[in-house]
Short mmCIF file of C-alpha atoms in Angstrom, two decimals:
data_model
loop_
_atom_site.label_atom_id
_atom_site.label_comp_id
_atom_site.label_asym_id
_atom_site.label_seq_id
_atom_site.Cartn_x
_atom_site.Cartn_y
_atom_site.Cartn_z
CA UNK N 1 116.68 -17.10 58.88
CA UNK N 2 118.31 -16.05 62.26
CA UNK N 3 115.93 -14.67 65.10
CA UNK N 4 116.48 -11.22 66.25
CA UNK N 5 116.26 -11.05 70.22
CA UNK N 6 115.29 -7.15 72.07
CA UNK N 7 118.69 -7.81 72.70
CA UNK N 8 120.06 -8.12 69.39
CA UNK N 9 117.89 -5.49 67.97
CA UNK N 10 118.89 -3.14 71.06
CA UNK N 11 122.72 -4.07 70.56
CA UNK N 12 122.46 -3.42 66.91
CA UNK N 13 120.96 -0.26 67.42
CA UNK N 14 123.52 1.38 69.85
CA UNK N 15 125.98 0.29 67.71
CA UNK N 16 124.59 2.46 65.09
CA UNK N 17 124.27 5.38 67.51
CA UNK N 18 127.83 5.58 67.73
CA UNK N 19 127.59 7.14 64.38
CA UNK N 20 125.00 8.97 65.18
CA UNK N 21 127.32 10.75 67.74
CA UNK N 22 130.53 11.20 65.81
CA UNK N 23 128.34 12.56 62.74
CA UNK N 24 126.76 15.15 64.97
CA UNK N 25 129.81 15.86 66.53
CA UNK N 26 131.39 16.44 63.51
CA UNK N 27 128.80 18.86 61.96
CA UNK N 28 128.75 20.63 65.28
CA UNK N 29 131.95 21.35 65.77
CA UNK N 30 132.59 21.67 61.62
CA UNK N 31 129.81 24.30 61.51
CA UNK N 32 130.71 26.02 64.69
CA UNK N 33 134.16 26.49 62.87
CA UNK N 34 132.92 27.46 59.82
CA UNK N 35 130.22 29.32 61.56
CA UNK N 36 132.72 31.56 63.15
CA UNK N 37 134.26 32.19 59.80
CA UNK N 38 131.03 33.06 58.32
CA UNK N 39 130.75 35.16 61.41
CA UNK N 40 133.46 37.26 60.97
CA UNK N 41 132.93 38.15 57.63
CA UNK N 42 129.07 38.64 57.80
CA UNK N 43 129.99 41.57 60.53
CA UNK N 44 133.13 42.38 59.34
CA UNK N 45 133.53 46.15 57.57
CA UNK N 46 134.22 44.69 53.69
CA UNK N 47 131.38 45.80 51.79
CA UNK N 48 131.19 42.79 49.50
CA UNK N 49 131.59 39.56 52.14
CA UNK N 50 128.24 40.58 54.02
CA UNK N 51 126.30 39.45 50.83
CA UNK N 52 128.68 37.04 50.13
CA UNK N 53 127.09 34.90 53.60
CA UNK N 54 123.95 36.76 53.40
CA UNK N 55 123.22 34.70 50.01
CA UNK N 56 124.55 31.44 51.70
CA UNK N 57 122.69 31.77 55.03
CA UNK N 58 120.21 32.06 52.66
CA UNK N 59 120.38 28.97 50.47
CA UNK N 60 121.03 26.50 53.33
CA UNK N 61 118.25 27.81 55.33
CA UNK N 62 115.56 28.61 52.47
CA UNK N 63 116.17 24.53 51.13
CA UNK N 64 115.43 21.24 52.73
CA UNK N 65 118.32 19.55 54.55
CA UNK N 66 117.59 16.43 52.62
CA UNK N 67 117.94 18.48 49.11
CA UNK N 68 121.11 19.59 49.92
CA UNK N 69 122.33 16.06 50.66
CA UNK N 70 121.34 14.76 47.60
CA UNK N 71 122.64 17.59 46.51
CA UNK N 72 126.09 16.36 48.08
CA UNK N 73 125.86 12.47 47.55
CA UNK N 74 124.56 13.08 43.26
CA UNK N 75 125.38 16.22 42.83
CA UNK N 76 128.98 16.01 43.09
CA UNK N 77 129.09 12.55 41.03
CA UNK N 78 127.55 13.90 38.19
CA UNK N 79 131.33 15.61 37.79
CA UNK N 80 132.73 12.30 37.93
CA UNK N 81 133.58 12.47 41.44
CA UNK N 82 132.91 9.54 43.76
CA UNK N 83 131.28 10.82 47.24
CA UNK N 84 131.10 8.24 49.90
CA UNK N 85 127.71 8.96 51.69
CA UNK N 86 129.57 9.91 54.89
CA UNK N 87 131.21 12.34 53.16
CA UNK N 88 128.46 13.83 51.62
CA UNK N 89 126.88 13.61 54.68
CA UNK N 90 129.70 14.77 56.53
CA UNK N 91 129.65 17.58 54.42
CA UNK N 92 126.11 19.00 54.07
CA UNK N 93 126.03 18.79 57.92
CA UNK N 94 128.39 21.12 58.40
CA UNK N 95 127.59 23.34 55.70
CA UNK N 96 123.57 23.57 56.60
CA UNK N 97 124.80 23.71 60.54
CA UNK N 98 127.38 26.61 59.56
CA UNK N 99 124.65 28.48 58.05
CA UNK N 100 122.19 28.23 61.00
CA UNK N 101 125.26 29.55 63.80
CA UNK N 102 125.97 32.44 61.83
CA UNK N 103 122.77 33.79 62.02
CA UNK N 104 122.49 32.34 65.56
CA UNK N 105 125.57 34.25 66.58
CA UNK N 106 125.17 37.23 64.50
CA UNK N 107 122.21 37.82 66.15
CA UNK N 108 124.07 37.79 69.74
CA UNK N 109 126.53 40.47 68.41
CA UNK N 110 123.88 42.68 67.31
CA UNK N 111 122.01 42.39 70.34
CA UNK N 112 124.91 44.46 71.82
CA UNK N 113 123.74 47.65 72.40
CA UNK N 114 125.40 50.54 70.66
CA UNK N 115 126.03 52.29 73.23
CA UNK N 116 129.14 49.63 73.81
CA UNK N 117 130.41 50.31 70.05
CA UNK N 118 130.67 54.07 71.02
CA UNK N 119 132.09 54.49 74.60
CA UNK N 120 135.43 51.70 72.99
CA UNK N 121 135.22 53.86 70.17
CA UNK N 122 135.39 56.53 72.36
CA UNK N 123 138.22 55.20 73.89
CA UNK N 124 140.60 54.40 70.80
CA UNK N 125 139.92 50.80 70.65
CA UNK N 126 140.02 50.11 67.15
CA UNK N 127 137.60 47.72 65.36
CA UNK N 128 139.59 44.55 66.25
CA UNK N 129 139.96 45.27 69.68
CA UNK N 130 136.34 46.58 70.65
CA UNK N 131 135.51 42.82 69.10
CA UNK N 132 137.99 41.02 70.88
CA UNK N 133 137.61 43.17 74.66
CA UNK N 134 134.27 44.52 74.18
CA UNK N 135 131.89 42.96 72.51
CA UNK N 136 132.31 39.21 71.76
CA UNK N 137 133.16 38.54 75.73
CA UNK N 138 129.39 39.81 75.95
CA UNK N 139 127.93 38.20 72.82
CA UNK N 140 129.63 34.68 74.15
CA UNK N 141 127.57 34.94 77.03
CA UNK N 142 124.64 35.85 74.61
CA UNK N 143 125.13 32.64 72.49
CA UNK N 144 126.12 29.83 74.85
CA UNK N 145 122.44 28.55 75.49
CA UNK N 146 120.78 29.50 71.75
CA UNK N 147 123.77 27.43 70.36
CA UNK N 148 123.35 24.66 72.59
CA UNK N 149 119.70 24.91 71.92
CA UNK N 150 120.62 24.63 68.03
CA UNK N 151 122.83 21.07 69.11
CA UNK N 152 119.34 19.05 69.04
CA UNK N 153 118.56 20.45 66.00
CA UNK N 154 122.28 18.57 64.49
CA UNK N 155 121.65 15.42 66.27
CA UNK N 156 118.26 15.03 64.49
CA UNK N 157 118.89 16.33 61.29
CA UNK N 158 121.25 13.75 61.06
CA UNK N 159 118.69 11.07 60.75
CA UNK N 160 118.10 12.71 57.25
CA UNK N 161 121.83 11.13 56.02
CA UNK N 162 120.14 7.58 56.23
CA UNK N 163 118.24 8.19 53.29
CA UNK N 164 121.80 8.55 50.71
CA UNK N 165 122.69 5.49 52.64
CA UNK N 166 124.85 6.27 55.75
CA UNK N 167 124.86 3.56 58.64
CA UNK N 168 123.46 5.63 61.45
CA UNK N 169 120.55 5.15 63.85
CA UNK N 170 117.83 5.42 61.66
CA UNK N 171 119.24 3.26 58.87
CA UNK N 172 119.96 0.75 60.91
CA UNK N 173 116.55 0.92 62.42
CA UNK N 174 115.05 0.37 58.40
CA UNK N 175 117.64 -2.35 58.43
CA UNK N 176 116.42 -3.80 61.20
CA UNK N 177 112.98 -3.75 60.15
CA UNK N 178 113.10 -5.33 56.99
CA UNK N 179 115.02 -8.10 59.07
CA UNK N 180 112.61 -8.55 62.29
CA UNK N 181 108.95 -7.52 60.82
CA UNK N 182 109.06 -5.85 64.11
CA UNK N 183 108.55 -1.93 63.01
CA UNK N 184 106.77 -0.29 66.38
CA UNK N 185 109.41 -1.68 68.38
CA UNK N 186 112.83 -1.16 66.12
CA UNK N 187 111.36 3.00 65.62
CA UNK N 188 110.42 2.88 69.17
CA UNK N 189 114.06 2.26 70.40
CA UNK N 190 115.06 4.40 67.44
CA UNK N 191 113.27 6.88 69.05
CA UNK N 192 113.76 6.57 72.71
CA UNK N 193 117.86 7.10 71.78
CA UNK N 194 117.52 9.76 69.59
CA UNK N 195 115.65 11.42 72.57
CA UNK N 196 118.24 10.10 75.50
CA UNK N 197 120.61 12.20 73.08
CA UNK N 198 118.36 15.75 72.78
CA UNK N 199 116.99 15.67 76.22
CA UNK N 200 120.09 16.16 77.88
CA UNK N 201 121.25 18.49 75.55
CA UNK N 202 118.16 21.08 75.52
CA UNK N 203 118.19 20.31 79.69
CA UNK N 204 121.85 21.99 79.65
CA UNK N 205 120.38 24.76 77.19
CA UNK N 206 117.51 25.52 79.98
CA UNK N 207 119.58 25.65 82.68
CA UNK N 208 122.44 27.97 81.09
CA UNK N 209 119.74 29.95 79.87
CA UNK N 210 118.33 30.32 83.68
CA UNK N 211 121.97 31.05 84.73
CA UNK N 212 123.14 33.51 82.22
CA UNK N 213 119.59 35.88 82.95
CA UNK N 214 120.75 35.50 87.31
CA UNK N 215 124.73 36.15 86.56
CA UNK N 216 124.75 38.01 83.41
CA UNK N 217 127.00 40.28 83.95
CA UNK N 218 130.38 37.96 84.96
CA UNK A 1 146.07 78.40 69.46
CA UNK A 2 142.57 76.90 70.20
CA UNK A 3 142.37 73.52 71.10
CA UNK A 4 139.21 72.79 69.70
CA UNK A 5 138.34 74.68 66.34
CA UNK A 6 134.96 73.78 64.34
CA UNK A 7 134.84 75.64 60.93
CA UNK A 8 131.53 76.06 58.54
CA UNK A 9 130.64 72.13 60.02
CA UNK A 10 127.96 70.30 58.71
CA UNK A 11 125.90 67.30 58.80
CA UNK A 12 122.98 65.71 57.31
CA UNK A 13 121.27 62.63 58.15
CA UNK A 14 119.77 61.66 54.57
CA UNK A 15 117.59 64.46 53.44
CA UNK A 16 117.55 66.22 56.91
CA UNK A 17 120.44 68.53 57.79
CA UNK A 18 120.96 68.81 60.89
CA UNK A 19 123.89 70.69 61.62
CA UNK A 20 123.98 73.73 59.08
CA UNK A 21 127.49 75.35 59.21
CA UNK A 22 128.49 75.28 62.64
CA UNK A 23 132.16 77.74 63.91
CA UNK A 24 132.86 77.59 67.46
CA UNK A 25 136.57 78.15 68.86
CA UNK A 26 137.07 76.30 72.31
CA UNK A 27 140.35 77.91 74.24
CA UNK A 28 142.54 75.40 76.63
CA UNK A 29 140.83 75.35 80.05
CA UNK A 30 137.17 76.74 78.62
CA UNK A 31 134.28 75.32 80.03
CA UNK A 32 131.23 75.52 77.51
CA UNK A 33 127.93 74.77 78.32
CA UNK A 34 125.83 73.77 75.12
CA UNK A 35 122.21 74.49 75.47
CA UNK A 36 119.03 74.44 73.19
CA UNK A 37 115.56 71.93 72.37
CA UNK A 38 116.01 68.55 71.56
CA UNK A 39 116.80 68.30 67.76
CA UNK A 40 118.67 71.33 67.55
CA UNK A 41 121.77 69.27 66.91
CA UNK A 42 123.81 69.61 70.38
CA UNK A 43 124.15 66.00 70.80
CA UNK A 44 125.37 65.72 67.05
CA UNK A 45 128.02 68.29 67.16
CA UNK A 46 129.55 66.42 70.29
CA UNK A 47 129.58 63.33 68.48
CA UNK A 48 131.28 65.07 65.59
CA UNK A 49 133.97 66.35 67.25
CA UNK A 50 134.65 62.63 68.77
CA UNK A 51 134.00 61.41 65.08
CA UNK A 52 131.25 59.18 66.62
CA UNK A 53 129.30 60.50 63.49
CA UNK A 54 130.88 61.42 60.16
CA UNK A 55 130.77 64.71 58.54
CA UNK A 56 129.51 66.60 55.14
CA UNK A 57 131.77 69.35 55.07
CA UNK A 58 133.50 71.59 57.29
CA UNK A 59 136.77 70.43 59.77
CA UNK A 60 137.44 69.96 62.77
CA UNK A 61 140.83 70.43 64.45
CA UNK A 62 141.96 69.35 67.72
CA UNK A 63 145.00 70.68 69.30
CA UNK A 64 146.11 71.31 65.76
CA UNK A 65 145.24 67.84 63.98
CA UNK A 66 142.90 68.12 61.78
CA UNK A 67 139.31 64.83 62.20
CA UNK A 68 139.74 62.83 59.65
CA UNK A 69 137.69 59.50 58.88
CA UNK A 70 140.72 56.89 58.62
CA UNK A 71 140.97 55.01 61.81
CA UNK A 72 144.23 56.10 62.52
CA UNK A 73 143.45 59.54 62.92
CA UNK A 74 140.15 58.94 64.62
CA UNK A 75 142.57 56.92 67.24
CA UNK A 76 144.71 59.70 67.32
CA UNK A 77 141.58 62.31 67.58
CA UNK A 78 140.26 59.77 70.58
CA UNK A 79 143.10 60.47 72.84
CA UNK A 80 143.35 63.44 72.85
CA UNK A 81 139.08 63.98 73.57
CA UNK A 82 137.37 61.95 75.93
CA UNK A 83 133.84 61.50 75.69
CA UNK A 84 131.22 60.87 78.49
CA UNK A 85 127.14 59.44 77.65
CA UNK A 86 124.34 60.04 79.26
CA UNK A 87 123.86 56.30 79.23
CA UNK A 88 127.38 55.92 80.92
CA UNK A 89 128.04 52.89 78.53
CA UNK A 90 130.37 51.07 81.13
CA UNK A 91 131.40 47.37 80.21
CA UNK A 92 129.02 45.20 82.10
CA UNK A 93 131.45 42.22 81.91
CA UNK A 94 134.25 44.04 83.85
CA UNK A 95 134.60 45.63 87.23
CA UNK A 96 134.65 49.32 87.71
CA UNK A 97 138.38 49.32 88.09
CA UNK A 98 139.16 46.65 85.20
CA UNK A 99 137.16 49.10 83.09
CA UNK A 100 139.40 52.35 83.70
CA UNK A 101 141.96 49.91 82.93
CA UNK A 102 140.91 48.44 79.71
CA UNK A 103 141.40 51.22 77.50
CA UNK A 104 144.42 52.12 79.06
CA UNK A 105 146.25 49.09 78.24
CA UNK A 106 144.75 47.89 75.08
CA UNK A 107 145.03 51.24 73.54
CA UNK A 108 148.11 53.39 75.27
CA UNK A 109 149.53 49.56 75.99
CA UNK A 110 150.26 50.48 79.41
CA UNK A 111 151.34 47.88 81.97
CA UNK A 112 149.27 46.18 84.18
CA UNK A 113 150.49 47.54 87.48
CA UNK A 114 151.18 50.94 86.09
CA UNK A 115 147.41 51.18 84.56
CA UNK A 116 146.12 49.71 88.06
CA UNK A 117 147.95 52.41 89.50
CA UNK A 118 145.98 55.32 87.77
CA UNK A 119 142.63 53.44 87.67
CA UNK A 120 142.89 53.70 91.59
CA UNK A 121 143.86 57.46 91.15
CA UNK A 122 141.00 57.88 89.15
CA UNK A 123 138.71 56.50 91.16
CA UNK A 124 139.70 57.73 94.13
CA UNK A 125 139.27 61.26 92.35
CA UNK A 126 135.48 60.28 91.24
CA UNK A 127 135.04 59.54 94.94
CA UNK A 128 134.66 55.53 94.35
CA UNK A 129 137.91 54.34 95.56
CA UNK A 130 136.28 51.68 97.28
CA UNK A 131 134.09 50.38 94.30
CA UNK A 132 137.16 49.40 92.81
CA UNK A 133 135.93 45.66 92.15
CA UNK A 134 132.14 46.48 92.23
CA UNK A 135 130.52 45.44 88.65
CA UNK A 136 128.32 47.97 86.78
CA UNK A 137 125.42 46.82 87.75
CA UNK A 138 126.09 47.17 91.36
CA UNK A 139 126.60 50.72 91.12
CA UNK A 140 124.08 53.66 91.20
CA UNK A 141 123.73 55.30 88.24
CA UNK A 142 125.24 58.19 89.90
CA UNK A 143 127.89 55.86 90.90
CA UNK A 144 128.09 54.44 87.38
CA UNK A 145 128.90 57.65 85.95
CA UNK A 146 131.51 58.70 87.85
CA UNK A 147 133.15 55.38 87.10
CA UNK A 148 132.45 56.56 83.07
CA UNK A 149 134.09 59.82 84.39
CA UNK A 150 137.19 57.95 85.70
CA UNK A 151 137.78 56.06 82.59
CA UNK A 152 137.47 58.71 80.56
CA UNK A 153 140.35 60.71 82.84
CA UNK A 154 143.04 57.79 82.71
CA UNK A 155 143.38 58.31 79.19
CA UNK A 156 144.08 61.51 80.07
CA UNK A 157 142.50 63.91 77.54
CA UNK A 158 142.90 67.26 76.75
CA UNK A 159 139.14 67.80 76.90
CA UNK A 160 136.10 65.98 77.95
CA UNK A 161 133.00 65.91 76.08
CA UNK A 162 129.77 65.59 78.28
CA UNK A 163 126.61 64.06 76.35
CA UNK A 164 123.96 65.44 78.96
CA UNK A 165 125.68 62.98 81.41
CA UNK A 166 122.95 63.79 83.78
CA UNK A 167 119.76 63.27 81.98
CA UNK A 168 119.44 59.66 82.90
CA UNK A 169 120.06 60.04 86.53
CA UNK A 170 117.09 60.28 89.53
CA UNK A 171 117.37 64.14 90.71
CA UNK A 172 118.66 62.95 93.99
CA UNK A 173 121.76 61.85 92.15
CA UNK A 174 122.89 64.73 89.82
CA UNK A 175 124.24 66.45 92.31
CA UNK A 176 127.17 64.21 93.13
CA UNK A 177 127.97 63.59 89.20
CA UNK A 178 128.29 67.60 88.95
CA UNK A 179 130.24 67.69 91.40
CA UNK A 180 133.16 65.42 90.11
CA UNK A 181 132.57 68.05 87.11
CA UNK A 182 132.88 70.83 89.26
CA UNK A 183 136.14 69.45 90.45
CA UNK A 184 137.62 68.65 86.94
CA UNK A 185 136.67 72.43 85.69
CA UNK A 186 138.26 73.71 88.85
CA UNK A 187 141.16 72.03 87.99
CA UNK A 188 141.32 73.29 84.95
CA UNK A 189 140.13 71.00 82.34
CA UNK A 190 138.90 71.89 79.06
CA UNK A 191 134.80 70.54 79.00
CA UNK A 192 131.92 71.11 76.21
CA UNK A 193 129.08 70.03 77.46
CA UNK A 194 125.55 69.24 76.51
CA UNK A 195 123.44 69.91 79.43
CA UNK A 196 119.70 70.87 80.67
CA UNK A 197 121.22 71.89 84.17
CA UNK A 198 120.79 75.89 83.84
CA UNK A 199 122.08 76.60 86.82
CA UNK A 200 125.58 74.13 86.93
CA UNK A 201 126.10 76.67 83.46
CA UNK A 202 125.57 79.79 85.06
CA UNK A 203 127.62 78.53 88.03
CA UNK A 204 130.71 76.67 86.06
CA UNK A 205 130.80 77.66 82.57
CA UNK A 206 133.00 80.36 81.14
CA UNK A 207 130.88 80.23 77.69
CA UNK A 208 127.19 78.59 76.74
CA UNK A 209 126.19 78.01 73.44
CA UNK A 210 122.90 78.22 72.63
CA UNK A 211 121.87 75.63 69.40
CA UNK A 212 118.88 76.11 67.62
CA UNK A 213 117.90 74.52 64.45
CA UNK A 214 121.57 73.29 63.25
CA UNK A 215 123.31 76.55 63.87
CA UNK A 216 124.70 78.21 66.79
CA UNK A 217 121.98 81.01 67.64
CA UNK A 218 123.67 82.87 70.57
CA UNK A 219 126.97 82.65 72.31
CA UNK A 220 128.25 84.20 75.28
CA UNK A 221 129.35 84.75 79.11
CA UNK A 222 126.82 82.74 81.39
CA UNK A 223 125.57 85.75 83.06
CA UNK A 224 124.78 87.63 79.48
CA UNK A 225 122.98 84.73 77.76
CA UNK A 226 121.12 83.86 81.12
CA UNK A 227 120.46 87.68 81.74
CA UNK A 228 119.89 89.41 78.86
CA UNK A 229 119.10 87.14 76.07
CA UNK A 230 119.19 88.41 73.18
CA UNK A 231 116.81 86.59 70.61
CA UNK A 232 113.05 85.58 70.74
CA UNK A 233 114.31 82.12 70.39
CA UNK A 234 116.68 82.02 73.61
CA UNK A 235 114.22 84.14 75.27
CA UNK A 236 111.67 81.56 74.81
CA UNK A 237 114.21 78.55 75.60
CA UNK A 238 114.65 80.04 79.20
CA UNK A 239 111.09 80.50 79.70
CA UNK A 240 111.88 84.60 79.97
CA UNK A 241 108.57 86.37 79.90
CA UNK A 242 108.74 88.94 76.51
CA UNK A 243 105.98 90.75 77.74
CA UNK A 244 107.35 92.03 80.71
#
């Protein structure tokens, strides 16, 4: 049996983060598009799209993550189909991260007073361009630290994906321990990288928080 | 023709009604003062008119086009009535010039220069000419409103519709926001407004309305209604004393 060095386990382990990274980037930037989809037709004027997201904010907030990748990974192959577990993975990231920036961002709309509907209104701006000149530019603002806030959230919650079988950190951390017997100090490096990934990530969320309340007007 | 005509108008919020058949007949150039309590539906029938609220029955013409709810129309209603709050509502993320010019060219897709070119005029009119590139909240609230004022005058509207524009203001600053009003009535500019400044209507207006409970309960000349009221309900608005 070959000896594991820090070294080894440490090289192994970055390795794995790798996926770690392109997994969260992909549900971030997958749910931030679908998000904004979701967006638009949660505040848009059709009377039955609202529910429509409504019910699938909903679901994807009211269930486990880890259900609804199972969901994803067995689910889907009960119909026959074969899911690789980083697409099912791929998948219920986006969809569960989708459903959280909706909300995130429909809350940043609303919190535009009304008093910004009615003077466009006022004005002739119709629907579409009160949105685009009025009231997004302001609800960006709004959003920008809450949805960097919500970025840790992705990076963790794809630990979850280890468990249908998907080579990131924390399955090659298990991997790793069944190999070295050395648990505390595998989950301890497993740890101390997912963190060097958050930390930064909710510092920037502070500090454009603290900058948007100064300059929040340009 | 009038340019504003408001026929048997009504409007309920749910259960309550709050305007209860409302006809008032606004001539080009009028300036109409619209006075009464809170609740008595002042603030409502302004928003009607701008279709800022939709209404039960009744119309509502403007310079011959008749409100209707379709956004095209309401577009159409828009341009020709410009509306003032008493919140002034200005767009914190843009300058005081860029947000004359917004409307200007998003709506009425004027060019750049050409809407840059009446903002200034605008502003210069409000007295702010050099708060061109000030944002909102560097402004007064005084200030602030006559910026509101300006934007509302380069879409040049027929009328302007004042939501008690001066209600939000410290005293020490109503007097310059009237007096950009002053100037627009002067000039001959069709107004309604909603206002607690009894005096500014006694001075200005050529009509007040007084609302009380959804209907219009008196209407005159400034120096009847303030003079010789003639119901309890006025009487006791203006604090006249009945027993004298």
């Amino acid at each position: 049996m070959t000896q594991f060095t820090f070294m080894d386990i440490l090289r192994n382990l970055l390795i794995a983060t790798e996926w770690t990274v392109i997994l969260s980037l992909v549900s971030f930037i997958g749910g931030g598009l679908l998000g904004l989809l979701l967006l638009f037709m949660r505040i848009g004027k059709s009377r039955v799209l609202p529910p429509v997201v409504k019910i699938y904010t909903e679901l994807f907030q009211g269930t486990p993550l880890l259900m609804q990748l199972f969901l994803a990974f067995f689910g889907l192959g009960l119909f026959g189909i074969d899911v690789p577990p980083w697409l099912a993975a791929g998948l219920a990231l986006v969809l569960w991260t989708a459903a959280f920036l909706v909300e995130i961002w429909r809350g940043c709309v609303e919190a535009i007073p009304k008093g910004q509907w009615e003077a466009s209104a006022s004005l002739g701006m119709s629907y579409v361009e009160q949105m685009r000149h009025i009231i997004l530019p302001q609800a960006l603002k709004v959003a920008i630290p809450p949805t960097v806030g919500f970025s840790v959230q992705v990076v963790k919650g794809t630990a979850l994906t280890s468990i249908i079988g998907f080579t990131e950190l924390s399955k090659a951390g298990t991997v790793l321990t069944n190999a070295t017997f050395q648990p505390f100090t595998v989950y301890g490096l497993v740890a101390l990288i997912y963190f060097a990934l958050c930390f930064p990530l909710s510092q920037v969320a502070r500090l454009l928080e603290r900058k948007m309340n100064v300059a929040h007007r340009h | 023709m009038s340019l504003i005509a408001i026929e048997e108008l009504r409007k309920s919020y749910g259960e309550v009604e709050v305007l209860k058949g409302i006809n008032l007949e606004v001539e080009k150039g009028e300036v109409i003062a619209i006075i009464g309590k809170s609740g008595s539906g002042k603030s409502t029938l302004l928003r009607c008119i701008n279709g800022l609220e939709t209404i039960n029955a009744g119309t509502i013409t403007v310079d011959g086009a008749k409100l209707a709810e379709d956004e095209a129309h309401l577009r159409a209603l828009r341009l020709k009535v410009g509306m003032i709050f008493q919140q002034f509502n200005l767009f914190p993320h843009k300058t005081a010039g860029q947000n004359v010019m917004l409307a200007q060219q998003v709506v009425k897709k004027t060019g750049k220069a050409e809407a840059e070119a009446m903002a200034r005029k605008m502003m210069d009119r409000v007295g702010l000419a050099e708060k061109f590139d000030s944002f909102p909240d560097q402004l007064s609230g005084g200030q602030q409103q006559r910026v509101a004022i300006a934007r509302a005058l380069a879409m040049e509207p027929m009328a302007l519709l004042c939501d008690e524009i001066t209600s939000a203001l410290d005293p020490e600053l109503v007097g310059e926001v009237l007096q950009v009003v002053r100037g627009l009535a002067a000039e001959g500019m069709t107004l309604l407004m909603v206002t607690h400044e009894m005096a500014f209507a006694r001075d200005v207006c050529s009509r007040v309305v007084f609302m009380h409970q959804g209907r219009v309960h008196e209407i005159g000349r400034p120096e009847e209604v303030f003079a010789n009221p003639q119901t309890p309900e006025l009487q006791s608005f203006l604090g006249v004393n009945r027993a004298a």
